[in-house]
Amino acid sequence: MKQSNKIYILGGVILVFIVLIYFFGQSRSAKNSSDDWTESYKPAEISPFGTYIMKELIDTVGLFGNFIELDQELSDVLVDNPDENDIYFFIGKTNFLSEASTTYLLDFVDAGNVAFMAAESFPTEFLDEICYDRNWIFRDSVVADTIQYFKFHHPDLAAKRYAFKSIKQNKVSERLWFYFNEFAFDNEHLKSVQSIGSSTTDQWNFVHIKYGNGHIFLHSNPYLFTNISMTKREGFQYAENVLKHLPPGRIQWDRYNLEWHNDNNDDDGGDERRSVLEFIMQHPPLYWALFLLLIGALLYIVFKGKRTQPLVPAIDVKEIAC
């Protein structure tokens, strides 16, 4: 194969890689775009249904010290420091805790720590522990509407009402608002179940449960903690007052269980198996290092790959005998 053909092939390959990097980078950036209305609830995303503002509020409110994000099974990353109050923290449409992680979490709370979950769907094993019948948790307590009004029961906060509109694609749209059925918590294992927040029609959406030596806080409207809700003044104040109900401590935010994970991930790859290119795209330093490397290679081909005049061999000078 001629040298020029090799250069053209190499240049084509590099161009393809640059195009792939561009489009992968675009799709990655779209996740943080204000035009992405996916209900992700991820703390790093500034999209309408991300929870970046909530994360910033926790960082600045001054009640919770160090902030940790959990990105693996709870048994591997959830820390119980006996010298401080540890808080398991979750906001999402569904909490996909495995049975083993649920058991680990309940032991964590029983040891004297705190769990806060804001979700519309809770783990089955978790509900079996705190409910008389898990199927009653939202029975006859789901409202379809475009707006709802909320309040707290604490005397210092009871006078204020908070209005939340359901926004989707920049338009007011109907959504399902979930409320706890108070009779679902009739469980002899629980010392106390208390409503600390509700709608203005007294439907429970924020409850406190004394569990063992610790505390469980459940909220049934994760939408209230999304960026689209907290950009409004009332939304920000509401979230701030929810946090005031939690005892001070170290928050450990679970983003791993926002998605379902195959128990056999380690064996068959599951959801965790990713291509090398996808891994690079998710780490900005690697992304830009590869991009600059490919740009440099392309520039080398453009400026050094041109046909050059071959070296002219030196002419042997005849020796003249004296």
GROMACS .gro file of C-alpha atoms in nm:
model
  322
    1MET     CA    1   0.000   0.000   0.000
    2LYS     CA    2   0.131   0.344  -0.092
    3GLN     CA    3   0.231   0.580   0.186
    4SER     CA    4  -0.026   0.839   0.070
    5ASN     CA    5  -0.310   0.582   0.093
    6LYS     CA    6  -0.210   0.496   0.449
    7ILE     CA    7  -0.222   0.863   0.539
    8TYR     CA    8  -0.571   0.904   0.387
    9ILE     CA    9  -0.703   0.600   0.574
   10LEU     CA   10  -0.556   0.720   0.903
   11GLY     CA   11  -0.699   1.066   0.848
   12GLY     CA   12  -1.043   0.920   0.776
   13VAL     CA   13  -1.035   0.715   1.094
   14ILE     CA   14  -0.941   1.019   1.300
   15LEU     CA   15  -1.220   1.224   1.142
   16VAL     CA   16  -1.473   0.952   1.228
   17PHE     CA   17  -1.353   0.954   1.589
   18ILE     CA   18  -1.384   1.333   1.606
   19VAL     CA   19  -1.741   1.316   1.474
   20LEU     CA   20  -1.828   1.046   1.728
   21ILE     CA   21  -1.680   1.247   2.012
   22TYR     CA   22  -1.875   1.553   1.900
   23PHE     CA   23  -2.209   1.375   1.895
   24PHE     CA   24  -2.143   1.183   2.218
   25GLY     CA   25  -2.047   1.510   2.380
   26GLN     CA   26  -2.365   1.674   2.250
   27SER     CA   27  -2.585   1.399   2.394
   28ARG     CA   28  -2.401   1.422   2.725
   29SER     CA   29  -2.450   1.798   2.742
   30ALA     CA   30  -2.818   1.760   2.654
   31LYS     CA   31  -2.874   1.586   2.987
   32ASN     CA   32  -2.789   1.913   3.159
   33SER     CA   33  -2.993   2.122   2.918
   34SER     CA   34  -3.295   2.319   3.035
   35ASP     CA   35  -3.479   2.167   2.737
   36ASP     CA   36  -3.448   1.813   2.870
   37TRP     CA   37  -3.769   1.724   3.055
   38THR     CA   38  -3.668   1.371   3.154
   39GLU     CA   39  -3.762   1.302   3.518
   40SER     CA   40  -3.409   1.212   3.622
   41TYR     CA   41  -3.393   1.368   3.974
   42LYS     CA   42  -3.013   1.357   3.952
   43PRO     CA   43  -2.830   1.599   4.185
   44ALA     CA   44  -2.576   1.702   3.921
   45GLU     CA   45  -2.829   1.802   3.654
   46ILE     CA   46  -2.963   2.152   3.592
   47SER     CA   47  -3.248   2.025   3.374
   48PRO     CA   48  -3.604   2.097   3.499
   49PHE     CA   49  -3.638   1.758   3.667
   50GLY     CA   50  -3.285   1.745   3.804
   51THR     CA   51  -3.219   1.829   4.170
   52TYR     CA   52  -2.912   2.050   4.138
   53ILE     CA   53  -3.071   2.343   4.328
   54MET     CA   54  -3.164   2.112   4.614
   55LYS     CA   55  -2.806   1.990   4.628
   56GLU     CA   56  -2.680   2.350   4.640
   57LEU     CA   57  -2.929   2.429   4.918
   58ILE     CA   58  -2.798   2.139   5.126
   59ASP     CA   59  -2.442   2.256   5.066
   60THR     CA   60  -2.519   2.609   5.186
   61VAL     CA   61  -2.787   2.573   5.454
   62GLY     CA   62  -2.522   2.502   5.717
   63LEU     CA   63  -2.698   2.213   5.894
   64PHE     CA   64  -2.549   1.904   5.741
   65GLY     CA   65  -2.169   1.928   5.734
   66ASN     CA   66  -1.996   1.708   5.479
   67PHE     CA   67  -2.198   1.597   5.177
   68ILE     CA   68  -2.150   1.252   5.024
   69GLU     CA   69  -2.297   1.107   4.704
   70LEU     CA   70  -2.360   0.733   4.697
   71ASP     CA   71  -2.305   0.563   4.361
   72GLN     CA   72  -2.291   0.194   4.461
   73GLU     CA   73  -2.488  -0.058   4.667
   74LEU     CA   74  -2.553   0.076   5.017
   75SER     CA   75  -2.360  -0.205   5.184
   76ASP     CA   76  -2.048  -0.081   5.002
   77VAL     CA   77  -2.079   0.294   5.053
   78LEU     CA   78  -2.333   0.395   5.320
   79VAL     CA   79  -2.124   0.501   5.620
   80ASP     CA   80  -2.234   0.483   5.984
   81ASN     CA   81  -2.003   0.703   6.188
   82PRO     CA   82  -2.080   0.650   6.559
   83ASP     CA   83  -1.952   1.000   6.639
   84GLU     CA   84  -2.212   1.185   6.428
   85ASN     CA   85  -2.565   1.163   6.293
   86ASP     CA   86  -2.565   1.010   5.945
   87ILE     CA   87  -2.854   1.076   5.707
   88TYR     CA   88  -2.949   0.854   5.413
   89PHE     CA   89  -3.105   1.089   5.156
   90PHE     CA   90  -3.303   1.003   4.842
   91ILE     CA   91  -3.516   1.204   4.597
   92GLY     CA   92  -3.661   1.029   4.293
   93LYS     CA   93  -3.971   0.900   4.123
   94THR     CA   94  -3.892   0.541   4.229
   95ASN     CA   95  -3.645   0.409   4.484
   96PHE     CA   96  -3.494   0.088   4.343
   97LEU     CA   97  -3.327  -0.035   4.663
   98SER     CA   98  -3.253  -0.407   4.645
   99GLU     CA   99  -3.373  -0.637   4.923
  100ALA     CA  100  -3.021  -0.657   5.066
  101SER     CA  101  -2.977  -0.277   5.056
  102THR     CA  102  -3.317  -0.228   5.222
  103THR     CA  103  -3.215  -0.454   5.508
  104TYR     CA  104  -2.884  -0.268   5.537
  105LEU     CA  105  -3.068   0.068   5.544
  106LEU     CA  106  -3.313  -0.042   5.814
  107ASP     CA  107  -3.025  -0.163   6.030
  108PHE     CA  108  -2.854   0.172   5.965
  109VAL     CA  109  -3.162   0.359   6.092
  110ASP     CA  110  -3.218   0.123   6.383
  111ALA     CA  111  -2.863   0.202   6.499
  112GLY     CA  112  -2.967   0.563   6.557
  113ASN     CA  113  -2.937   0.729   6.216
  114VAL     CA  114  -3.187   0.898   5.983
  115ALA     CA  115  -3.340   0.808   5.645
  116PHE     CA  116  -3.515   1.063   5.423
  117MET     CA  117  -3.694   0.942   5.110
  118ALA     CA  118  -3.902   1.151   4.871
  119ALA     CA  119  -4.057   0.919   4.612
  120GLU     CA  120  -4.378   0.808   4.447
  121SER     CA  121  -4.278   0.442   4.468
  122PHE     CA  122  -4.090   0.285   4.758
  123PRO     CA  123  -3.908  -0.051   4.781
  124THR     CA  124  -4.140  -0.344   4.849
  125GLU     CA  125  -3.935  -0.484   5.138
  126PHE     CA  126  -3.919  -0.138   5.294
  127LEU     CA  127  -4.296  -0.096   5.286
  128ASP     CA  128  -4.344  -0.445   5.428
  129GLU     CA  129  -4.146  -0.332   5.732
  130ILE     CA  130  -4.330  -0.007   5.800
  131CYS     CA  131  -4.682  -0.081   5.670
  132TYR     CA  132  -4.968  -0.301   5.778
  133ASP     CA  133  -5.030  -0.364   5.406
  134ARG     CA  134  -4.798  -0.208   5.147
  135ASN     CA  135  -5.082  -0.194   4.894
  136TRP     CA  136  -5.254   0.064   5.114
  137ILE     CA  137  -4.969   0.316   5.107
  138PHE     CA  138  -5.136   0.538   4.843
  139ARG     CA  139  -5.481   0.376   4.830
  140ASP     CA  140  -5.754   0.631   4.749
  141SER     CA  141  -5.497   0.906   4.799
  142VAL     CA  142  -5.384   0.997   4.445
  143VAL     CA  143  -5.503   1.327   4.297
  144ALA     CA  144  -5.487   1.426   3.929
  145ASP     CA  145  -5.456   1.804   3.901
  146THR     CA  146  -5.241   2.089   3.770
  147ILE     CA  147  -5.188   2.258   4.107
  148GLN     CA  148  -5.174   2.161   4.475
  149TYR     CA  149  -5.130   2.352   4.799
  150PHE     CA  150  -4.917   2.232   5.091
  151LYS     CA  151  -4.854   2.318   5.454
  152PHE     CA  152  -4.652   2.211   5.759
  153HIS     CA  153  -4.795   2.127   6.100
  154HIS     CA  154  -4.517   2.277   6.312
  155PRO     CA  155  -4.655   2.581   6.498
  156ASP     CA  156  -4.382   2.809   6.361
  157LEU     CA  157  -4.464   2.710   6.002
  158ALA     CA  158  -4.836   2.632   6.010
  159ALA     CA  159  -4.955   2.973   5.890
  160LYS     CA  160  -4.781   2.952   5.550
  161ARG     CA  161  -4.934   2.784   5.242
  162TYR     CA  162  -4.720   2.675   4.944
  163ALA     CA  163  -4.864   2.652   4.593
  164PHE     CA  164  -4.704   2.422   4.334
  165LYS     CA  165  -4.802   2.406   3.967
  166SER     CA  166  -4.722   2.105   3.753
  167ILE     CA  167  -4.503   2.223   3.464
  168LYS     CA  168  -4.407   2.007   3.166
  169GLN     CA  169  -4.248   2.130   2.842
  170ASN     CA  170  -4.286   2.486   2.977
  171LYS     CA  171  -4.664   2.444   3.003
  172VAL     CA  172  -4.896   2.387   3.295
  173SER     CA  173  -5.005   2.023   3.272
  174GLU     CA  174  -5.193   1.775   3.487
  175ARG     CA  175  -4.995   1.527   3.694
  176LEU     CA  176  -5.062   1.271   3.964
  177TRP     CA  177  -5.004   1.395   4.318
  178PHE     CA  178  -4.948   1.113   4.568
  179TYR     CA  179  -5.057   1.121   4.931
  180PHE     CA  180  -5.006   0.868   5.208
  181ASN     CA  181  -5.302   0.675   5.338
  182GLU     CA  182  -5.271   0.722   5.714
  183PHE     CA  183  -5.419   0.379   5.783
  184ALA     CA  184  -5.134   0.211   5.590
  185PHE     CA  185  -4.895   0.273   5.880
  186ASP     CA  186  -5.089   0.066   6.133
  187ASN     CA  187  -4.787  -0.149   6.215
  188GLU     CA  188  -4.722  -0.283   6.566
  189HIS     CA  189  -4.344  -0.265   6.513
  190LEU     CA  190  -4.347   0.115   6.486
  191LYS     CA  191  -4.333   0.331   6.796
  192SER     CA  192  -4.492   0.634   6.633
  193VAL     CA  193  -4.607   0.769   6.298
  194GLN     CA  194  -4.670   1.140   6.272
  195SER     CA  195  -4.781   1.363   5.986
  196ILE     CA  196  -4.557   1.669   5.977
  197GLY     CA  197  -4.676   1.800   5.639
  198SER     CA  198  -4.983   1.769   5.419
  199SER     CA  199  -5.194   1.929   5.152
  200THR     CA  200  -5.428   2.206   5.262
  201THR     CA  201  -5.701   1.941   5.252
  202ASP     CA  202  -5.508   1.744   5.518
  203GLN     CA  203  -5.385   1.463   5.295
  204TRP     CA  204  -5.050   1.343   5.431
  205ASN     CA  205  -4.743   1.395   5.212
  206PHE     CA  206  -4.466   1.426   5.474
  207VAL     CA  207  -4.445   1.183   5.766
  208HIS     CA  208  -4.204   1.106   6.048
  209ILE     CA  209  -4.163   0.750   6.175
  210LYS     CA  210  -3.969   0.655   6.488
  211TYR     CA  211  -3.788   0.334   6.395
  212GLY     CA  212  -3.569   0.164   6.653
  213ASN     CA  213  -3.317   0.419   6.775
  214GLY     CA  214  -3.345   0.626   6.456
  215HIS     CA  215  -3.589   0.820   6.242
  216ILE     CA  216  -3.748   0.777   5.899
  217PHE     CA  217  -3.886   1.074   5.705
  218LEU     CA  218  -4.101   0.997   5.400
  219HIS     CA  219  -4.226   1.246   5.142
  220SER     CA  220  -4.466   1.149   4.864
  221ASN     CA  221  -4.404   1.439   4.623
  222PRO     CA  222  -4.046   1.437   4.487
  223TYR     CA  223  -4.158   1.686   4.221
  224LEU     CA  224  -4.147   1.957   4.490
  225PHE     CA  225  -3.768   1.922   4.512
  226THR     CA  226  -3.689   1.946   4.140
  227ASN     CA  227  -3.522   2.244   3.979
  228ILE     CA  228  -3.845   2.350   3.805
  229SER     CA  229  -4.017   2.375   4.145
  230MET     CA  230  -3.733   2.528   4.341
  231THR     CA  231  -3.669   2.810   4.095
  232LYS     CA  232  -3.988   2.962   4.239
  233ARG     CA  233  -3.952   3.144   4.569
  234GLU     CA  234  -4.223   2.936   4.739
  235GLY     CA  235  -4.064   2.614   4.617
  236PHE     CA  236  -3.724   2.710   4.756
  237GLN     CA  237  -3.875   2.808   5.092
  238TYR     CA  238  -4.074   2.485   5.109
  239ALA     CA  239  -3.764   2.269   5.050
  240GLU     CA  240  -3.569   2.471   5.305
  241ASN     CA  241  -3.840   2.409   5.567
  242VAL     CA  242  -3.846   2.036   5.487
  243LEU     CA  243  -3.473   2.023   5.564
  244LYS     CA  244  -3.532   2.200   5.895
  245HIS     CA  245  -3.735   1.898   6.010
  246LEU     CA  246  -3.428   1.674   5.977
  247PRO     CA  247  -3.180   1.656   6.264
  248PRO     CA  248  -2.838   1.806   6.177
  249GLY     CA  249  -2.586   1.556   6.048
  250ARG     CA  250  -2.398   1.430   5.746
  251ILE     CA  251  -2.614   1.376   5.436
  252GLN     CA  252  -2.537   1.079   5.213
  253TRP     CA  253  -2.735   1.129   4.890
  254ASP     CA  254  -2.825   0.807   4.710
  255ARG     CA  255  -2.818   0.858   4.333
  256TYR     CA  256  -2.736   0.495   4.257
  257ASN     CA  257  -3.089   0.370   4.323
  258LEU     CA  258  -3.254   0.622   4.093
  259GLU     CA  259  -3.225   0.340   3.839
  260TRP     CA  260  -3.282  -0.033   3.856
  261HIS     CA  261  -2.968  -0.245   3.870
  262ASN     CA  262  -2.942  -0.611   3.782
  263ASP     CA  263  -2.827  -0.818   4.080
  264ASN     CA  264  -2.596  -1.006   3.842
  265ASN     CA  265  -2.419  -0.699   3.709
  266ASP     CA  266  -2.084  -0.835   3.818
  267ASP     CA  267  -2.140  -1.157   3.624
  268ASP     CA  268  -2.300  -1.049   3.299
  269GLY     CA  269  -2.220  -0.680   3.286
  270GLY     CA  270  -2.580  -0.568   3.337
  271ASP     CA  271  -2.644  -0.197   3.330
  272GLU     CA  272  -2.293  -0.118   3.444
  273ARG     CA  273  -2.107  -0.249   3.141
  274ARG     CA  274  -2.009   0.046   2.923
  275SER     CA  275  -1.793   0.094   2.619
  276VAL     CA  276  -1.454   0.260   2.653
  277LEU     CA  277  -1.578   0.556   2.447
  278GLU     CA  278  -1.883   0.603   2.672
  279PHE     CA  279  -1.660   0.591   2.979
  280ILE     CA  280  -1.433   0.858   2.832
  281MET     CA  281  -1.733   1.077   2.746
  282GLN     CA  282  -1.846   1.077   3.108
  283HIS     CA  283  -1.511   1.207   3.235
  284PRO     CA  284  -1.431   1.557   3.099
  285PRO     CA  285  -1.050   1.537   3.147
  286LEU     CA  286  -1.035   1.213   2.947
  287TYR     CA  287  -1.275   1.356   2.688
  288TRP     CA  288  -1.062   1.663   2.621
  289ALA     CA  289  -0.736   1.468   2.632
  290LEU     CA  290  -0.862   1.233   2.360
  291PHE     CA  291  -1.005   1.523   2.161
  292LEU     CA  292  -0.675   1.715   2.166
  293LEU     CA  293  -0.483   1.400   2.081
  294LEU     CA  294  -0.695   1.339   1.774
  295ILE     CA  295  -0.680   1.704   1.667
  296GLY     CA  296  -0.302   1.693   1.702
  297ALA     CA  297  -0.282   1.376   1.493
  298LEU     CA  298  -0.501   1.532   1.225
  299LEU     CA  299  -0.286   1.845   1.213
  300TYR     CA  300   0.024   1.629   1.183
  301ILE     CA  301  -0.130   1.450   0.885
  302VAL     CA  302  -0.228   1.779   0.718
  303PHE     CA  303   0.109   1.947   0.755
  304LYS     CA  304   0.346   1.651   0.761
  305GLY     CA  305   0.166   1.412   0.534
  306LYS     CA  306   0.228   1.608   0.214
  307ARG     CA  307   0.446   1.453  -0.045
  308THR     CA  308   0.803   1.565   0.006
  309GLN     CA  309   1.095   1.546  -0.229
  310PRO     CA  310   1.296   1.231  -0.162
  311LEU     CA  311   1.645   1.278  -0.030
  312VAL     CA  312   1.904   1.307  -0.307
  313PRO     CA  313   2.183   1.060  -0.240
  314ALA     CA  314   2.529   1.210  -0.206
  315ILE     CA  315   2.744   1.191  -0.516
  316ASP     CA  316   3.058   0.990  -0.475
  317VAL     CA  317   3.355   1.206  -0.558
  318LYS     CA  318   3.617   1.026  -0.757
  319GLU     CA  319   3.949   1.016  -0.597
  320ILE     CA  320   4.223   1.154  -0.822
  321ALA     CA  321   4.549   0.978  -0.788
  322CYS     CA  322   4.836   1.211  -0.740
   0.00000   0.00000   0.00000
